[in-house]
Short mmCIF file of C-alpha atoms in Angstrom, two decimals:
data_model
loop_
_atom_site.label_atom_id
_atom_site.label_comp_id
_atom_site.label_asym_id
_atom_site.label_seq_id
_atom_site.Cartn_x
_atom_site.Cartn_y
_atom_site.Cartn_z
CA UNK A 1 -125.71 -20.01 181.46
CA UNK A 2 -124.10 -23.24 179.90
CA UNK A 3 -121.29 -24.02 178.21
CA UNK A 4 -121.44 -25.95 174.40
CA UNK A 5 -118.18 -26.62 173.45
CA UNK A 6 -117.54 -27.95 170.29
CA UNK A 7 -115.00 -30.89 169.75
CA UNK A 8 -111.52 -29.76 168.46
CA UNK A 9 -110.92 -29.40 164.85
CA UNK A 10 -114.55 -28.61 164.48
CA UNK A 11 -115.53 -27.27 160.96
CA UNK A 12 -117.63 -24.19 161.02
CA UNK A 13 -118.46 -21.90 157.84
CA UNK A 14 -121.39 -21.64 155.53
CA UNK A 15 -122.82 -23.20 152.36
CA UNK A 16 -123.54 -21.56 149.28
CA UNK A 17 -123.48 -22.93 145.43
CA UNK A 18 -121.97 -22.08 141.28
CA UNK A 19 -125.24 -21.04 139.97
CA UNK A 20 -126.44 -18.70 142.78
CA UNK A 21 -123.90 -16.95 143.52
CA UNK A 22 -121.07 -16.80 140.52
CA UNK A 23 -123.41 -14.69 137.65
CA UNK A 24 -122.97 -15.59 134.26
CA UNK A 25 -119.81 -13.32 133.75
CA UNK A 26 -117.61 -15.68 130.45
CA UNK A 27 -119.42 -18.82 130.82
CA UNK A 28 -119.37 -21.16 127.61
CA UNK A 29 -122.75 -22.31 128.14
CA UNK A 30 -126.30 -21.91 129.73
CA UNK A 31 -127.39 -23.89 133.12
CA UNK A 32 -131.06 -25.11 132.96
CA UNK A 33 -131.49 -21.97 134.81
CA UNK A 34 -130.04 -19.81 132.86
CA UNK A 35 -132.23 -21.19 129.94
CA UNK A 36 -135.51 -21.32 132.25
CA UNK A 37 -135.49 -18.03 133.20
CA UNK A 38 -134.60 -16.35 129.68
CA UNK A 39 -137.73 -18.14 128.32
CA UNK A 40 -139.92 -17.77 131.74
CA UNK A 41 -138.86 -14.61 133.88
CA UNK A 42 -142.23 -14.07 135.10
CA UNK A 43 -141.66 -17.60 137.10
CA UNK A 44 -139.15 -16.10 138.71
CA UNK A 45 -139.64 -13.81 142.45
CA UNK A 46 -139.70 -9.99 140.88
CA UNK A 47 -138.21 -11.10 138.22
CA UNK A 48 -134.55 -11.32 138.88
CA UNK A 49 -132.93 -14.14 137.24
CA UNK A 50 -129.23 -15.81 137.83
CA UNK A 51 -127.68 -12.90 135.64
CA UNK A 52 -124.92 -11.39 138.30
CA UNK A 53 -126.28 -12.63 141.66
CA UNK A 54 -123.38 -12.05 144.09
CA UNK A 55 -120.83 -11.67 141.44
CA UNK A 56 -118.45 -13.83 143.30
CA UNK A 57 -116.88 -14.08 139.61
CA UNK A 58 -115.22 -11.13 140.33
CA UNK A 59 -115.65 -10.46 143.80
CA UNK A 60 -114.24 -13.53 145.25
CA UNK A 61 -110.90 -12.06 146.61
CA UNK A 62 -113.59 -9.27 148.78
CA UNK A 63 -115.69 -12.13 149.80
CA UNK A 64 -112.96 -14.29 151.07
CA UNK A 65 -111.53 -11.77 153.20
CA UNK A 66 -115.08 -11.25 154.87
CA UNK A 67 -115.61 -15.49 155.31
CA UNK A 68 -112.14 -15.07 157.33
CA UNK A 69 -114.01 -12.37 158.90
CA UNK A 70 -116.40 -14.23 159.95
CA UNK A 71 -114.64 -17.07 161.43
CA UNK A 72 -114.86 -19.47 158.56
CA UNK A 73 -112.65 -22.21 158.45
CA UNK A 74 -114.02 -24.06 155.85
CA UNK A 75 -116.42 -23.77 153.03
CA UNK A 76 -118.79 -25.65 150.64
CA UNK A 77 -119.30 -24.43 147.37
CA UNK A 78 -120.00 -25.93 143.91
CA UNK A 79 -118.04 -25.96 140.84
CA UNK A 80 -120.90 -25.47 137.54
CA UNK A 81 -120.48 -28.21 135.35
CA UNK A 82 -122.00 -25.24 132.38
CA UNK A 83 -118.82 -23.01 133.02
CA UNK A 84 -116.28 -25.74 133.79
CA UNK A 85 -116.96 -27.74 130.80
CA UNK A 86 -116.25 -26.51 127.28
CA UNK A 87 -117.03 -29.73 125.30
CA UNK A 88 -119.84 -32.04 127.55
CA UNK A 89 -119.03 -34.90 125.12
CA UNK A 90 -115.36 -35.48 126.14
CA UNK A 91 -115.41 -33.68 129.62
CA UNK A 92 -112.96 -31.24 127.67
CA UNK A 93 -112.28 -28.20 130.44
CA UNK A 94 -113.03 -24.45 129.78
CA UNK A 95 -109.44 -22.59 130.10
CA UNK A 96 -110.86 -19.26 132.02
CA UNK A 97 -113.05 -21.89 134.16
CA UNK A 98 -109.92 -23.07 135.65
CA UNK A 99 -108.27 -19.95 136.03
CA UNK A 100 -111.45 -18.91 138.38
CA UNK A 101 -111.42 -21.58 140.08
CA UNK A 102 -107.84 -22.01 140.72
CA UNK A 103 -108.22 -18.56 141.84
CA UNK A 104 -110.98 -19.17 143.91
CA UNK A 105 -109.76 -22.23 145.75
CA UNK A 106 -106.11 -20.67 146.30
CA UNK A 107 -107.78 -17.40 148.02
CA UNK A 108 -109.80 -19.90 150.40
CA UNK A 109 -106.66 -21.71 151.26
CA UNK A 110 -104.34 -19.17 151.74
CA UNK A 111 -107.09 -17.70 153.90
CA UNK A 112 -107.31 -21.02 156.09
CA UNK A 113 -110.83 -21.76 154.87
CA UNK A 114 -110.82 -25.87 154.17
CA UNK A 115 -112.96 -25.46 150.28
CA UNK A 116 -115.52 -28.24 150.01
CA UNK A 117 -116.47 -28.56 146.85
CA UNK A 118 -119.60 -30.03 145.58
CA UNK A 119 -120.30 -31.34 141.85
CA UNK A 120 -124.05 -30.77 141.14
CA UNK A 121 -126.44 -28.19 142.77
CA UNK A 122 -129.44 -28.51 140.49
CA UNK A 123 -127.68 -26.82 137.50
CA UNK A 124 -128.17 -29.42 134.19
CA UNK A 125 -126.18 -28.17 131.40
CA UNK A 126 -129.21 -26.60 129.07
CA UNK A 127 -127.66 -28.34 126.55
CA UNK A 128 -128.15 -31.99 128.48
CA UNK A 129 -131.69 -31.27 129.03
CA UNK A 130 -132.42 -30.30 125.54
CA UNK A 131 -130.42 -33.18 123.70
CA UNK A 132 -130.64 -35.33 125.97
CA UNK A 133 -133.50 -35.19 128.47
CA UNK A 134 -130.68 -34.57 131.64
CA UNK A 135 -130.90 -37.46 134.02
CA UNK A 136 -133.71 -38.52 132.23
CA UNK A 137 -130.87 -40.43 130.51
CA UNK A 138 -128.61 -42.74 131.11
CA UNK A 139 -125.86 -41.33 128.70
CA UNK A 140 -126.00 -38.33 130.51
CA UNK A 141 -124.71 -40.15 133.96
CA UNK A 142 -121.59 -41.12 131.66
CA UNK A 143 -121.27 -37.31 130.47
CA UNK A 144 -121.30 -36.34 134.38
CA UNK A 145 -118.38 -38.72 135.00
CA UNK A 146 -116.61 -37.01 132.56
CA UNK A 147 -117.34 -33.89 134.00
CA UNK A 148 -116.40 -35.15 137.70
CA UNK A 149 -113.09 -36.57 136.54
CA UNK A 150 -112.11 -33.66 134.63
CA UNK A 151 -112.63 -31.19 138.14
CA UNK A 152 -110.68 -34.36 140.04
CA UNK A 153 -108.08 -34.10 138.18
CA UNK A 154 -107.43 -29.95 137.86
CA UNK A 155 -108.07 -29.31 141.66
CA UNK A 156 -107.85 -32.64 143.47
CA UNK A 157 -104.55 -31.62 144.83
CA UNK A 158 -106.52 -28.63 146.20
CA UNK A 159 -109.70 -30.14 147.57
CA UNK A 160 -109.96 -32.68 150.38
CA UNK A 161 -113.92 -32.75 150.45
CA UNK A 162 -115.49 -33.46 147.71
CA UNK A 163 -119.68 -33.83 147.32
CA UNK A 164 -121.35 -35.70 144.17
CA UNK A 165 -125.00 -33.84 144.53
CA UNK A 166 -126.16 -31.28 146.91
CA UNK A 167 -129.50 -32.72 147.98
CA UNK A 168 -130.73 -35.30 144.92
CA UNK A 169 -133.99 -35.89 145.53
CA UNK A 170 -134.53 -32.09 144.45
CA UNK A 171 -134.67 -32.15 140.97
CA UNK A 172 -136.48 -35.27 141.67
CA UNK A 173 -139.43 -33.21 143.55
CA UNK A 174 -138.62 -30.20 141.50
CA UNK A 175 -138.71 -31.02 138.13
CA UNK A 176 -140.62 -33.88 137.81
CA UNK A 177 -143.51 -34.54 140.50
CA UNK A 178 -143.89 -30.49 142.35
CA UNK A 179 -143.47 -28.07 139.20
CA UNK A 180 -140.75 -25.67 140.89
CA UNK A 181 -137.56 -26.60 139.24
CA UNK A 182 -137.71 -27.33 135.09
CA UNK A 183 -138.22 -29.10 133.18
CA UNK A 184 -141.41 -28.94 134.97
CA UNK A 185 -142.96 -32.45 134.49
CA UNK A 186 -145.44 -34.26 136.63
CA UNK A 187 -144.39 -38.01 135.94
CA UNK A 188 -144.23 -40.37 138.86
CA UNK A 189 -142.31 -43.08 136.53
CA UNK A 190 -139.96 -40.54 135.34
CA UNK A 191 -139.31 -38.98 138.63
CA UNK A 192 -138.00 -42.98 139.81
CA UNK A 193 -136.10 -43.14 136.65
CA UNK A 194 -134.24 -39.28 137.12
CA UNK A 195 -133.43 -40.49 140.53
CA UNK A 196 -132.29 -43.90 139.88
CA UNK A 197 -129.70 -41.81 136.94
CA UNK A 198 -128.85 -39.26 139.44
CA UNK A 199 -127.58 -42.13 141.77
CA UNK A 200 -125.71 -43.79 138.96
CA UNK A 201 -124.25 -40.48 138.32
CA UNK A 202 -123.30 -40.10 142.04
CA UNK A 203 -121.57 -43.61 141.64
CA UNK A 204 -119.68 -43.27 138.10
CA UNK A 205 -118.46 -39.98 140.09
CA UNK A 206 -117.31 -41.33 142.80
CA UNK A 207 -115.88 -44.39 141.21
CA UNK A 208 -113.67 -41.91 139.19
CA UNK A 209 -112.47 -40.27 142.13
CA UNK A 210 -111.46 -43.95 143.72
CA UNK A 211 -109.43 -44.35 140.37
CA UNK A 212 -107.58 -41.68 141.00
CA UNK A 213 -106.57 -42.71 144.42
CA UNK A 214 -106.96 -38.91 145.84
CA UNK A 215 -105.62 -37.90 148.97
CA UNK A 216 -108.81 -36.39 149.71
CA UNK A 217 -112.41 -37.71 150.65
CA UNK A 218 -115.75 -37.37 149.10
CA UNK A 219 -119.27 -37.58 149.98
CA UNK A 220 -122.89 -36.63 149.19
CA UNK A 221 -125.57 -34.04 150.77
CA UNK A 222 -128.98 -35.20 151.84
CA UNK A 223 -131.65 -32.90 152.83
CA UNK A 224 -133.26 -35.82 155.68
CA UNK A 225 -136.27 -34.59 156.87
CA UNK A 226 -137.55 -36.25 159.78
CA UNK A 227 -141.72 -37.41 159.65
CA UNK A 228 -143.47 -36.72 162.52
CA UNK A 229 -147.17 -37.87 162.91
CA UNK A 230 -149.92 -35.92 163.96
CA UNK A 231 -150.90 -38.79 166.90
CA UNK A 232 -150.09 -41.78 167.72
CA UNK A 233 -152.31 -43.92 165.80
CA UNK A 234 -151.33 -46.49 163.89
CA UNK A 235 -152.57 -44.81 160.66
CA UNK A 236 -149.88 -41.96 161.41
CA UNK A 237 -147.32 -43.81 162.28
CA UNK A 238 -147.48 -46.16 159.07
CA UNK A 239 -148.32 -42.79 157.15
CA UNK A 240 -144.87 -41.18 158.49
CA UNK A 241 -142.89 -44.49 157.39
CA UNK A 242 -143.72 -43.71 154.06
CA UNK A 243 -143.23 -40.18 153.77
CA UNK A 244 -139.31 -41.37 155.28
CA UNK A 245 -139.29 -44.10 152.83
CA UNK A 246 -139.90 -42.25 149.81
CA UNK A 247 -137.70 -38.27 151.01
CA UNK A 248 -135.38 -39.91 153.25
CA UNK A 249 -134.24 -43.84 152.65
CA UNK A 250 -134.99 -43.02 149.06
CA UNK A 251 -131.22 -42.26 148.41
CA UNK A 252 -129.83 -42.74 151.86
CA UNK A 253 -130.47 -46.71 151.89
CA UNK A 254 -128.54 -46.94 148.60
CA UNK A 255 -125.84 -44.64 148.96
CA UNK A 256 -124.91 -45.64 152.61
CA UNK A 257 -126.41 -48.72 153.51
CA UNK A 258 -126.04 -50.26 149.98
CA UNK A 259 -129.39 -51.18 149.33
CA UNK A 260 -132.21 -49.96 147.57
CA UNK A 261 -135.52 -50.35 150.02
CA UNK A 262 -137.29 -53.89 148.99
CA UNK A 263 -140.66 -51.88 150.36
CA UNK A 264 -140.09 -48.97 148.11
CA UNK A 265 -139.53 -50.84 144.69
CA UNK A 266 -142.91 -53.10 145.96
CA UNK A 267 -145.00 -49.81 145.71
CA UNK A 268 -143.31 -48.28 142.59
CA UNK A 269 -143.97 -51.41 140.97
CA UNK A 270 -147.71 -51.70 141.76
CA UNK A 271 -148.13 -47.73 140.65
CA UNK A 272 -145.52 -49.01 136.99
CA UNK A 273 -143.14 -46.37 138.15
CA UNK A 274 -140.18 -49.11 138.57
CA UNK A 275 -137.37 -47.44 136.47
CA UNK A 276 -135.54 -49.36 134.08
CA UNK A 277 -131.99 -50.66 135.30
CA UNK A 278 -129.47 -53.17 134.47
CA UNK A 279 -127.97 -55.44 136.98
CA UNK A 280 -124.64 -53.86 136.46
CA UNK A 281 -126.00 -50.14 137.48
CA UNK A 282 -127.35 -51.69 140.51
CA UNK A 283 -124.39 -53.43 141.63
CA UNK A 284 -122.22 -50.23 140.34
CA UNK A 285 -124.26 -48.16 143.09
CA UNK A 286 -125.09 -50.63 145.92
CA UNK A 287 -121.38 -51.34 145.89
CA UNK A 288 -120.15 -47.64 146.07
CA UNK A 289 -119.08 -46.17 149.16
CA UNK A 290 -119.23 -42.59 150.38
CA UNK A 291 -116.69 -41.26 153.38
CA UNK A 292 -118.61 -38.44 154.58
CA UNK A 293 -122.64 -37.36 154.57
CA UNK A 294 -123.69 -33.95 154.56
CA UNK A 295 -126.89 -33.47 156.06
CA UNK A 296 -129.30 -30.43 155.22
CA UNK A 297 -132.05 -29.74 157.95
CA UNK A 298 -134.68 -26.82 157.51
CA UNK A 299 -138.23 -27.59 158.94
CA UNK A 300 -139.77 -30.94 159.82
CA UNK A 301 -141.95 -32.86 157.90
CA UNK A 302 -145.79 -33.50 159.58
CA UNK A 303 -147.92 -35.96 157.97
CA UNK A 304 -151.01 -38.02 158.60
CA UNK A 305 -153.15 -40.83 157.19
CA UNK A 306 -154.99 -39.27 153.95
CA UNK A 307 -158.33 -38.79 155.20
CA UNK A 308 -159.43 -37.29 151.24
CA UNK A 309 -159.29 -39.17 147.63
CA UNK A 310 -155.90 -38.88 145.93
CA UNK A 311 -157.26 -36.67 143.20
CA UNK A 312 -153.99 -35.99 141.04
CA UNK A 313 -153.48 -38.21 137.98
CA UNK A 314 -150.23 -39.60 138.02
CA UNK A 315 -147.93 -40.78 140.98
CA UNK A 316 -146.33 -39.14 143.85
CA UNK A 317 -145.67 -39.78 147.64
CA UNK A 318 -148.59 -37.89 148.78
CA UNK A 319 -150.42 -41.25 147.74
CA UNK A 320 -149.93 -42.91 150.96
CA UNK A 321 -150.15 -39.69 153.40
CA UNK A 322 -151.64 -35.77 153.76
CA UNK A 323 -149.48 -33.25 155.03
CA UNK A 324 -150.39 -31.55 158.53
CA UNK A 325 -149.72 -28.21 160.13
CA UNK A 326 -149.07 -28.92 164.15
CA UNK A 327 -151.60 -26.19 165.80
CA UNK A 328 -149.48 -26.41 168.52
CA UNK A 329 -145.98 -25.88 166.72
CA UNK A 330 -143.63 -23.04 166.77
CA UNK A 331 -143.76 -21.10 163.43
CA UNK A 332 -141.26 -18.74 161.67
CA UNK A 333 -143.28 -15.66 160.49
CA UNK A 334 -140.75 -14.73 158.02
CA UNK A 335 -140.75 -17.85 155.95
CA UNK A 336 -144.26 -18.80 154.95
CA UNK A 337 -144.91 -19.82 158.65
CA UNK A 338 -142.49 -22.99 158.67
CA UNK A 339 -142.19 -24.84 161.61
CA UNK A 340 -139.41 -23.95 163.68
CA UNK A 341 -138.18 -27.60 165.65
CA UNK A 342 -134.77 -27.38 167.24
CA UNK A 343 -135.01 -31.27 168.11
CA UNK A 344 -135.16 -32.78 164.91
CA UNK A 345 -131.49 -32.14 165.04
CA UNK A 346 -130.95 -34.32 167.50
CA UNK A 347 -133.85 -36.73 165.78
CA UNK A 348 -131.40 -36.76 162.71
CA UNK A 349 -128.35 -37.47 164.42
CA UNK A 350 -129.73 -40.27 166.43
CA UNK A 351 -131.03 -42.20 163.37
CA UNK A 352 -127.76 -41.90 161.58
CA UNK A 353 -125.69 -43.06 164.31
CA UNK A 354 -128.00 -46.13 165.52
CA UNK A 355 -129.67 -46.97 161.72
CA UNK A 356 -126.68 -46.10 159.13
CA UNK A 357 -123.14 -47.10 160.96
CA UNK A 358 -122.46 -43.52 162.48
CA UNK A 359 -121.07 -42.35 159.28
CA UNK A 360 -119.31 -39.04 159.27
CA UNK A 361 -121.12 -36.71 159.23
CA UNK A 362 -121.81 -32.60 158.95
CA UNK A 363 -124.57 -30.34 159.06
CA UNK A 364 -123.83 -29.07 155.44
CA UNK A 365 -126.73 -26.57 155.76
CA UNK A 366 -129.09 -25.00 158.42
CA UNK A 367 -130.95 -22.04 157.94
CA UNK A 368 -133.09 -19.44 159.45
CA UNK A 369 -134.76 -17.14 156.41
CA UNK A 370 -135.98 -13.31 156.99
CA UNK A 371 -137.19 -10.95 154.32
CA UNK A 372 -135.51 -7.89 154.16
CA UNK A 373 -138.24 -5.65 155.53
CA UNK A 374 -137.79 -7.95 159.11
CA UNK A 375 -134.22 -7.72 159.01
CA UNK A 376 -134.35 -3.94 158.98
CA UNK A 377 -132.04 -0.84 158.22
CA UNK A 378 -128.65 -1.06 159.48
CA UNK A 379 -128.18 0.33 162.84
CA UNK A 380 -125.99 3.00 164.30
CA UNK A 381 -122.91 0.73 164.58
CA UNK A 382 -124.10 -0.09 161.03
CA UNK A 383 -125.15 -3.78 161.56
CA UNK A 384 -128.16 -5.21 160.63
CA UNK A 385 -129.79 -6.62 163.75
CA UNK A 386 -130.92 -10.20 162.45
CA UNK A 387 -130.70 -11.39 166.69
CA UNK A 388 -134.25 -13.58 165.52
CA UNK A 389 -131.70 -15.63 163.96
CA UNK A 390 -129.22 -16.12 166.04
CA UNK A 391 -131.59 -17.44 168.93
CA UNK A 392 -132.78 -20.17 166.79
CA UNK A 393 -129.42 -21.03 165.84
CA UNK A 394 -128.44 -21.39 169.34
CA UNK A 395 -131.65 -23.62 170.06
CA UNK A 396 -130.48 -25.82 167.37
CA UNK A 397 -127.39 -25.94 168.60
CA UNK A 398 -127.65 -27.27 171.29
CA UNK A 399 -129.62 -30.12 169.98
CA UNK A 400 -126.54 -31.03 167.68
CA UNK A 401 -124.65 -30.71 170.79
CA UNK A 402 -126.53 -33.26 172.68
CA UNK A 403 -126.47 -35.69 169.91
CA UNK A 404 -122.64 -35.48 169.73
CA UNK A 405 -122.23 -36.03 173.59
CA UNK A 406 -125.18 -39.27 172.63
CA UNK A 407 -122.23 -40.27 170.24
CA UNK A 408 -122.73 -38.72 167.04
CA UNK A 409 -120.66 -38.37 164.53
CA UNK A 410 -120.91 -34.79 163.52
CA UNK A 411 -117.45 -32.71 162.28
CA UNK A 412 -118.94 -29.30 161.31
CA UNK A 413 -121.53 -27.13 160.92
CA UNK A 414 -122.56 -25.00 157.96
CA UNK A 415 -125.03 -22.01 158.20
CA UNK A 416 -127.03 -21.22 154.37
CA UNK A 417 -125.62 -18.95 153.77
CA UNK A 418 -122.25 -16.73 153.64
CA UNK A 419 -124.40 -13.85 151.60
CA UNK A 420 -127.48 -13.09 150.92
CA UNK A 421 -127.92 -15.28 147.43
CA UNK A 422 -130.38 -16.38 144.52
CA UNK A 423 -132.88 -19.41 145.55
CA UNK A 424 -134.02 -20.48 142.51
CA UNK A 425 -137.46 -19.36 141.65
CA UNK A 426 -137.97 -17.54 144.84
CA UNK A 427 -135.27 -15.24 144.17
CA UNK A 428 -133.87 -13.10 146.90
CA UNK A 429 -137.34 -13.47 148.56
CA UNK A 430 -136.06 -14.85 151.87
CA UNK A 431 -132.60 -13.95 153.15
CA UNK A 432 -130.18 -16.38 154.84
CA UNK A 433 -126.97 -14.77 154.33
CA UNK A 434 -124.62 -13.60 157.35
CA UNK A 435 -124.36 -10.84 155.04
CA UNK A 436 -127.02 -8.46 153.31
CA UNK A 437 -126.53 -8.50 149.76
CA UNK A 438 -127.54 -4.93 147.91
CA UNK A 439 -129.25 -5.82 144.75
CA UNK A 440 -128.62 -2.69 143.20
CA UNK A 441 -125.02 -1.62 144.24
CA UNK A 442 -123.58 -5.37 145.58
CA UNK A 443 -123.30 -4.20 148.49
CA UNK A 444 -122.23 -6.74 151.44
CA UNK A 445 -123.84 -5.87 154.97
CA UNK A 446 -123.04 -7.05 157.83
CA UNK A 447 -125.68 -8.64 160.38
CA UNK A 448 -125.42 -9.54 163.85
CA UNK A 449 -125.23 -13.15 162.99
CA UNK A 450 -122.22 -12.81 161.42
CA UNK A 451 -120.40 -11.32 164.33
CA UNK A 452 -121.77 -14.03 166.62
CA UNK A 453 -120.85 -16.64 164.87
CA UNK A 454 -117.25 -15.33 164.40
CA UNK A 455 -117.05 -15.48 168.44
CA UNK A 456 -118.74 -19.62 168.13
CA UNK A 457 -116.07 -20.28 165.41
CA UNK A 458 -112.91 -18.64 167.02
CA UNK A 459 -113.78 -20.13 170.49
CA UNK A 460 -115.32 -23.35 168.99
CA UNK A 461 -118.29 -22.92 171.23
CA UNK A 462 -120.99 -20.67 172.98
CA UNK A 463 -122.72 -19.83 176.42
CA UNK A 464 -126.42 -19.36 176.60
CA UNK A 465 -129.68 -20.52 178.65
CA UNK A 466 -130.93 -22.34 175.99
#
C-alpha cells in the first residue's frame, strides 16, 4: 500500500450548480431551461424537468450539515442570474434572492465549507434569449456585467472564489453546433460569434470585480479534454491538434495566455465563421486576467484523420477530424461505455504547468456516473455500495498526485457531485452524487463514496495499491 498525501490546506468538496439543484420555488423569472422544458418535456430523460430537483431552496440548512458530513471544506455552486435578478436591464437584485443566498452562503461558512461561487452554468435568462438572442448579442455581455456586479457587491464580503462561466464552450457545442442545449441551432458562424460574447462577458465580469478591488479572487472553469490519436501517423497527430485547438485553446489561449489562436481565426475565416469584433472587445479580453482555473475532466477525447466526406451542411470541428473508440480502452458500462483514462489527469496538469504559466489551478469537477439500478438498494448498514466509484476515483488520484509532485499547481479537488442532481436533458439518468437523491420523497442516501471521501478529506490523503 502507498501513501498520497495531499498538500496542506488542500480544498476538497464537490461541485454542483443554481439551476439543477435549487427548483423553481419564488423565482422572478424563467432560465432557458425552465422555458425549454415547459414547451419540450418530451426532450427531456422521463420527462422530469428543473421543477424541484434537490430543493436545496429549502433544504439547504439539511444539506449543509451532510457536506460537513462528508468532509467538505469547500464548495462550488452557482448563483442563477433568473432568480437573482429582478430587472435584467439595470442589474436591479430580487429581495428574497438575497435572502437565500445570504442564507445559503452563511450556513456554508459557519459550517467551515470555503463557498465558491460561480456566475453562469448554462442558465440564459429566457427573457435574454427571446429579446435578445442571449450571447448571440453583444448587449447581452453588458446585461451580464450588470448581473456580475450586482452578486459582487451583495456577497463579495462573503465569497473569496469567484468563477465567470462553468465550462463556456458548452452552450457553444450545445446550443449552436450539437442540438442538446437550446436554442438548438446548427450555425458554425454563430457558434464563433456566442463564444467570442461569452468571453467578452467573462471579461466585462471580471473587469467589474477588479473595480471593486475585492479581497477575494476569481476565475473561470474549463472542461480541457485532452486529444489522443488513434496512431502515430502524422494524419492523427495533426487531426488531434485540431480537435485541442478548437475544445481546448479555444477559450484557454484567450483567457490565460491572452491571445486568441492566429491558426484558429485562419480556419474560421476560410469556412466565413470569423465573428464580428471590435478592436476594443479584443483588447478588453486579451488584456483580462484570471487568478485561478478550474479544470473539469470526464473522459478523453480520441480522434483520427476523417477517412469519410464531411456530409453536414454548415461548420463544425468535426471538419478536420472523426472521432474514434480505442478497442483497446477501458470503458465505464454505466455511462454509455465512456472511456475510463486515469492519466489524462496527469496529461492535463502537465500541459498547464509547462504551456500556460502553472496557473492555479483545481480540479473543479471529476466524475464517475452509475444509474440507479447499478448502484443498488441500500445495504444492511443502509449505505448504498457505489465501491465502482470509489476505485476509479482513487486511480485518478493518484494521477493528480503525480502531477503535483511533477510541479503542478493544483489546490483542490471537487467530485460532481454532492447529490444526486438534474443534468440537463438527461435528467437524473446517470447518478454522480455522494448522495442518492429520492425522486419521489427527496430523500438523501448515503453511498459508500461519501464515507470514503470523508476519511481522504479529514486526513487530506489516502492509502491504496493503485
Amino acid at each position: 500500500m502507498t501513501r498520497y498525501q495531499f498538500p496542506e490546506g488542500f480544498f476538497w468538496g464537490a461541485a454542483a450548480s443554481g439551476p439543477q439543484t435549487e427548483g423553481i420555488s419564488n423565482k422572478p423569472h424563467r432560465s432557458i431551461w425552465d422555458s425549454w422544458f415547459a414547451e419540450q418535456p418530451e426532450r427531456f430523460y422521463q420527462q422530469i424537468g428543473p421543477q424541484t430537483v434537490c430543493d436545496t431552496y429549502h433544504q439547504y440548512p439539511q444539506d449543509v450539515a451532510l457536506m460537513k458530513q462528508t468532509g467538505f471544506n469547500s464548495f462550488r455552486t452557482s448563483i442563477q442570474w433568473s432568480r437573482l435578478i429582478d430587472d435584467f436591464e439595470t442589474g436591479a437584485p430580487n429581495a428574497d434572492a438575497v435572502r437565500f443566498y445570504n442564507d445559503y452562503l452563511d450556513e456554508m461558512i459557519e459550517n467551515g465549507i470555503e463557498p465558491m461561487i460561480n456566475l453562469y452554468h448554462f442558465d440564459m435568462p429566457e427573457a435574454l434569449q427571446k429579446q435578445y438572442g442571449g450571447f448571440e448579442s453583444a448587449h447581452v455581455t453588458d446585461l451580464f456585467a450588470r448581473f456580475a456586479r450586482t452578486a459582487f457587491e451583495l456577497f463579495g464580503h462573503k465569497v473569496k472564489y469567484w468563477i465567470t462561466f462553468n465550462e463556456p464552450i458548452v452552450p457553444v457545442e450545445g446550443g449552436y453546433l450539437y442540438d442538446f442545449h437550446y436554442p438548438c441551432k446548427k450555425d458554425g458562424k454563430l457558434a464563433a460569434q456566442v463564444a467570442f460574447n461569452i468571453m467578452l462577458a467573462h471579461a466585462k465580469a471580471v473587469r467589474e470585480f477588479r473595480e471593486l478591488a475585492l479581497e477575494s479572487e476569481i476565475g473561470v472553469v474549463l472542461n480541457l479534454t485532452p486529444s489522443y490519436t488513434r496512431n502515430d501517423s502524422a494524419e492523427d497527430k495533426k487531426a488531434a491538434w485540431y480537435a485541442d485547438l478548437f475544445f481546448n485553446r479555444s477559450f484557454l489561449d484567450p483567457l490565460v495566455k491572452h491571445q486568441f489562436p492566429k491558426e484558429l481565426c485562419e480556419i474560421l475565416a476560410v469556412h466565413d465563421c470569423l465573428p464580428v469584433v471590435t478592436k476594443a472587445d479584443v483588447e478588453l479580453i486579451t488584456g483580462s486576467h484570471v487568478d485561478f482555473l478550474g479544470v473539469n475532466y470526464y473522459v478523453p477525447r480520441r480522434v483520427k484523420a476523417r477517412e469519410s466526406d464531411y456530409a453536414l451542411d454548415y461548420f463544425t470541428p468535426e471538419f478536420y477530424f472523426e472521432n474514434y473508440v480505442n478497442p483497446e480502452g477501458r470503458f465505464n458500462p454505466y455511462r454509455d461505455n465512456n472511456e475510463i483514462l486515469p492519466q489524462a489527469i496527469y496529461d492535463i496538469a502537465a500541459n498547464i504547468r509547462d504551456n500556460y504559466g502553472n496557473i492555479k489551478w483545481f480540479l473543479a469537477e471529476i466524475g464517475i456516473a452509475m444509474d440507479i439500478e447499478s448502484e443498488g438498494e441500500p445495504g444492511e448498514d443502509g449505505v448504498i455500495d457505489d465501491s465502482f466509484r470509489i476505485s476509479l476515483m482513487e486511480e485518478h488520484l493518484v494521477q493528480l498526485h503525480r502531477a503535483i509532485a511533477d510541479g503542478a499547481n493544483c489546490f483542490g479537488v471537487h467530485q460532481w457531485t454532492f447529490i444526486d442532481n438534474w443534468s440537463w436533458i438527461n435528467s437524473f439518468k446517470r447518478r454522480y452524487g455522494f448522495w442518492r437523491l429520492n425522486l419521489q420523497t427527496g430523500e438523501r442516501q448515503i453511498k459508500r463514496n461519501a464515507l470514503w471521501f470523508a476519511e481522504l478529506a479529514t486526513s487530506n490523503g489516502f492509502s491504496s495499491d493503485k
